[in-house]
Tab-separated table of C-alpha atoms in Angstrom:
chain	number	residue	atom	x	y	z
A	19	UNK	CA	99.555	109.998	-4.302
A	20	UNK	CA	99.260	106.674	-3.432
A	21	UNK	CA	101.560	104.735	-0.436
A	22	UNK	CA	101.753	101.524	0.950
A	23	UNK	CA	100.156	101.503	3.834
A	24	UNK	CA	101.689	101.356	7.402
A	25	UNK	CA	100.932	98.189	10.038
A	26	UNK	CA	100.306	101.624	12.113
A	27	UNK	CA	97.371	103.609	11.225
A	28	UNK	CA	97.799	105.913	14.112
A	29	UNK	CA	101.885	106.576	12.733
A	30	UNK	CA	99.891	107.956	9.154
A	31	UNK	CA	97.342	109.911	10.782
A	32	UNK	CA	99.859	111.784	12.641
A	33	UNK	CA	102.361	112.157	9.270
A	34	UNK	CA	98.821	113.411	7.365
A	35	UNK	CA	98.081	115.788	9.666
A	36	UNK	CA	101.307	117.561	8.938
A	37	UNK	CA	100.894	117.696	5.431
A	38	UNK	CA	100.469	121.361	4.060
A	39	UNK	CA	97.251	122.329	2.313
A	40	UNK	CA	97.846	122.303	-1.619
A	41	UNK	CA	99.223	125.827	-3.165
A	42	UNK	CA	96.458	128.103	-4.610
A	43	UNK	CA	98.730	129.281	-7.299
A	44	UNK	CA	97.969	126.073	-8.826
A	45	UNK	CA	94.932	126.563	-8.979
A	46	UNK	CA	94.100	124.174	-5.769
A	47	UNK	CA	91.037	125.907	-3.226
A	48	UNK	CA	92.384	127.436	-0.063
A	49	UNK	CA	93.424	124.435	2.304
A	50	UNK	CA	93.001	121.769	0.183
A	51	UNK	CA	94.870	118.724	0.870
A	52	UNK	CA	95.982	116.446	-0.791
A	53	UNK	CA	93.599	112.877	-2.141
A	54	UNK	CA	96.119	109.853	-0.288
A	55	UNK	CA	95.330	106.213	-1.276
A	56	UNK	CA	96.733	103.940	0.873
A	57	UNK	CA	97.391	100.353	-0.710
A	58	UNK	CA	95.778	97.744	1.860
A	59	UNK	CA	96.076	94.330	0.239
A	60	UNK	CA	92.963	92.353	0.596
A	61	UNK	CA	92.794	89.009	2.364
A	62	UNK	CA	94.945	90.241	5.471
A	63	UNK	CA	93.364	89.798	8.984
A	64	UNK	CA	94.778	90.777	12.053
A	65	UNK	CA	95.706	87.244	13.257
A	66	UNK	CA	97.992	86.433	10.605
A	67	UNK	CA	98.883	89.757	9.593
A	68	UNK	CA	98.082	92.270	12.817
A	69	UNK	CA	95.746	95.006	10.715
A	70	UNK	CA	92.200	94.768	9.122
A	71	UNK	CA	92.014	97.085	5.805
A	72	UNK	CA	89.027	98.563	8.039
A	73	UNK	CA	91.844	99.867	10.666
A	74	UNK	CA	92.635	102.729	7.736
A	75	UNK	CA	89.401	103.800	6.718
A	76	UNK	CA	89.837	107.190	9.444
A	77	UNK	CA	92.475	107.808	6.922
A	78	UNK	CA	90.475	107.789	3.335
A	79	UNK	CA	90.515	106.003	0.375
A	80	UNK	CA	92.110	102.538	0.401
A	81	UNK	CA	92.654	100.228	-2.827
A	82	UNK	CA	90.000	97.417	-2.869
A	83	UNK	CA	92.102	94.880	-5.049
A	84	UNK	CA	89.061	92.198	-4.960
A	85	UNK	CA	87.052	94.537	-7.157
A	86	UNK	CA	89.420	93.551	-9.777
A	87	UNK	CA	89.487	89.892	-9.662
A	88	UNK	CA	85.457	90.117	-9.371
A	89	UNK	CA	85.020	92.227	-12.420
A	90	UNK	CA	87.417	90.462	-14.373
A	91	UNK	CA	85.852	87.192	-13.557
A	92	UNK	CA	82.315	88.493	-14.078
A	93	UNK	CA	83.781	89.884	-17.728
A	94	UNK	CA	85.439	86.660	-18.642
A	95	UNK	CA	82.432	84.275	-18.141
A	96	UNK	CA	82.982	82.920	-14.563
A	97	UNK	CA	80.013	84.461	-13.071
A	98	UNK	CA	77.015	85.969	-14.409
A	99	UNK	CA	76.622	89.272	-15.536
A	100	UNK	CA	73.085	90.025	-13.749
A	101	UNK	CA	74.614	89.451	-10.309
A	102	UNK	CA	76.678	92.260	-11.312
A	103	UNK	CA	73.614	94.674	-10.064
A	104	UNK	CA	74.701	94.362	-6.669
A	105	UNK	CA	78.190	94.659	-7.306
A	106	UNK	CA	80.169	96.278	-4.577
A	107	UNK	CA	80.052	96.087	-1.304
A	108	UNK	CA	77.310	93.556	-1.336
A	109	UNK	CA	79.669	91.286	-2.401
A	110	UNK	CA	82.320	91.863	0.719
A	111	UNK	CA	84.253	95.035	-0.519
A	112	UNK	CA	85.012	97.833	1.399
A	113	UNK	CA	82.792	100.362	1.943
A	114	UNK	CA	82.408	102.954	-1.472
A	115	UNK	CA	83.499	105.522	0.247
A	116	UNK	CA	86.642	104.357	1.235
A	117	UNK	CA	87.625	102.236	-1.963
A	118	UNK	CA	89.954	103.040	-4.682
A	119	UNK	CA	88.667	100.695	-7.550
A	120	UNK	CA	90.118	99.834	-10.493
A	121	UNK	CA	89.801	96.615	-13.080
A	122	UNK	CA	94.019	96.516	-13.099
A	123	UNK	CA	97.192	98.008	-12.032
A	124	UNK	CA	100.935	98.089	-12.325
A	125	UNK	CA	100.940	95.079	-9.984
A	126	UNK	CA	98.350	92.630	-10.158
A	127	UNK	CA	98.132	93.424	-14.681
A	128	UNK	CA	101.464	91.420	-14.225
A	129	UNK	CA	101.298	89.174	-11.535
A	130	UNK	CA	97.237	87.921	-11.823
A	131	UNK	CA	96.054	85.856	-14.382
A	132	UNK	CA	92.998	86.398	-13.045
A	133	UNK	CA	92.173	89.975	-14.319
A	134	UNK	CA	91.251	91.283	-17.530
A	135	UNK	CA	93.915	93.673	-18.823
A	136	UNK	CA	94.666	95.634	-22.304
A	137	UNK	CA	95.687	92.599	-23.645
A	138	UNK	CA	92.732	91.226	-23.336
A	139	UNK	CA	91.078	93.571	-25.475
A	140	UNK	CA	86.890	93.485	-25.868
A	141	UNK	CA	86.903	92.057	-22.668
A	142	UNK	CA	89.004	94.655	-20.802
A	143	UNK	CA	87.131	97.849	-22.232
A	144	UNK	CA	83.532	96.486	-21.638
A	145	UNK	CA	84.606	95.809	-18.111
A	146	UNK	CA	86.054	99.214	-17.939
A	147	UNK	CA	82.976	100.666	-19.144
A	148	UNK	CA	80.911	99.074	-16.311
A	149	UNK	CA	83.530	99.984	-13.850
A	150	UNK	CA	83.408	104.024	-15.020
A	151	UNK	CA	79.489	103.379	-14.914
A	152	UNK	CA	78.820	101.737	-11.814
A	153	UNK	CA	78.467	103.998	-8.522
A	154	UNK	CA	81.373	101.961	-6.486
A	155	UNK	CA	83.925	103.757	-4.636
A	156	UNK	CA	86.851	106.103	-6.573
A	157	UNK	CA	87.697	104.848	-10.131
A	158	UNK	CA	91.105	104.241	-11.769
A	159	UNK	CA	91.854	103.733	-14.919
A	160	UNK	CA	95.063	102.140	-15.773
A	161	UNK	CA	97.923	103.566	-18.468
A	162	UNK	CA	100.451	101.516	-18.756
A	163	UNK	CA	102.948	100.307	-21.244
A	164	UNK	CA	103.494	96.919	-23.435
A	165	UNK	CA	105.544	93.882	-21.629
A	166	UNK	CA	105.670	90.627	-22.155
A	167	UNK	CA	107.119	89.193	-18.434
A	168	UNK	CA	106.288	90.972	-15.480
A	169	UNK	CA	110.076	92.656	-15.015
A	170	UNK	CA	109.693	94.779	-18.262
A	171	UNK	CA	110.260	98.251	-17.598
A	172	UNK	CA	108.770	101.129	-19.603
A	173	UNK	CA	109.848	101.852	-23.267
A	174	UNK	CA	113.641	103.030	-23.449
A	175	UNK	CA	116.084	104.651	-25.999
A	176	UNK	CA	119.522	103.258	-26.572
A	177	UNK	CA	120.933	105.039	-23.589
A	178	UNK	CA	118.368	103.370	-21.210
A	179	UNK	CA	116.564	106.740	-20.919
A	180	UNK	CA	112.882	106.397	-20.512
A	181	UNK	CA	110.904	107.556	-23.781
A	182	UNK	CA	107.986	109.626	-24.028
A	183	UNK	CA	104.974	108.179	-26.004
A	184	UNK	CA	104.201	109.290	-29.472
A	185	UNK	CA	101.169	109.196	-30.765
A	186	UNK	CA	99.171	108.380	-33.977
A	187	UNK	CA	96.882	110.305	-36.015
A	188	UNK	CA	93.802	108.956	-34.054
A	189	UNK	CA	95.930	110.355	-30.720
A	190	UNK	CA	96.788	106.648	-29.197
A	191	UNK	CA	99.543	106.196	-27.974
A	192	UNK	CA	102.340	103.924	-30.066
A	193	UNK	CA	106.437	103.011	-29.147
A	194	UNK	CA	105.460	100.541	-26.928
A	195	UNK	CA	103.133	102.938	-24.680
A	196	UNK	CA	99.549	101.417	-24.346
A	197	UNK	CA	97.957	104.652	-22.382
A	198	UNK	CA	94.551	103.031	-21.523
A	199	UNK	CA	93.415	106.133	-20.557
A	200	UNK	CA	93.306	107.782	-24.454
A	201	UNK	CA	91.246	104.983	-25.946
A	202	UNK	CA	88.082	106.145	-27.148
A	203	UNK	CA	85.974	103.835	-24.712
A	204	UNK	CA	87.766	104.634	-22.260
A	205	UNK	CA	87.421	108.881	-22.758
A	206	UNK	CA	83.538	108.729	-23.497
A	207	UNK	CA	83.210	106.818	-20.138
A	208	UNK	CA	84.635	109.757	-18.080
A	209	UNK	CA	82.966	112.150	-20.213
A	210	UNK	CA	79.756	110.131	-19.267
């Protein structure tokens, strides 16, 4: 599950605590609970914006958007792939253990020039690759659909109804699913 997060960390840690451990007929361990990312937006300091992404970290995992613009940039030329050996939190991210990385999501694959996504092909798996390679925080990999402007919505019938992917021989996804997650990169890097 992943929420944005609160201006009060103390308001989530007291909604968290309520939550009810996972059910073990699903195969879930006695009292598990559920893995929570909360979505702190990087940049924000408590003068302008009255919370530090550091103010969550009693709570768990929190995204760490910069890791995306930093691999990206690395991947695309701007910097220099060796200084990528002391990528993370070396280079002013959070902590490992509290960040939720990931090269893109739903938001910034549409609003940020600035980082690799499946349209940018080569570029976007190799920097994938590194990500699902490189011991920094909790990985994501994206699986998203085709658009073209950042208000597309997900492939649709006639009726407006949402459509499930089909997929080719080679099991990718086609109909206007991308489904980053099934490319063959992508699946030997979690196997690895």
């Amino acid at each position: 599950m992943q929420f944005l997060i609160s201006r009060w960390p103390h308001d989530l840690e007291v909604i968290w605590s309520r939550l009810t451990p996972l059910n073990t007929a699903y195969g879930f361990a006695p009292n598990s609970k559920p893995f929570v990312v909360g979505e702190v937006s990087d940049g924000f300091d408590r003068a302008q914006h009255g919370f530090l992404g550091s103010d969550y970290f009693s709570l768990g995992t929190i995204t760490e958007f910069r890791f995306s613009e930093a691999i990206s940039r690395s991947f695309s030329g701007g910097d220099q792939l060796k200084w990528l050996q002391s990528f993370g939190e070396v280079w002013g991210f959070w902590p490992s253990k509290y960040a939720l990385a990931f090269v893109d999501n739903h938001d910034n694959q549409r609003d940020n020039p600035n980082v690799l996504t499946y349209k940018n092909g080569r570029l976007y798996i190799m920097a994938t690759a590194f990500h699902l390679a490189w011991p920094y925080g909790v990985p994501r990999i994206m699986s998203s659909f085709e658009f073209n402007n950042r208000d597309v919505g997900p492939p649709r019938d006639a009726a407006g109804n949402i459509v499930a992917p089909q997929f080719n021989a080679n099991g990718q996804c086609t109909n206007g699913w991308i489904c980053e997650h099934r490319w063959h990169e992508m699946s030997e890097m979690i196997k690895f």
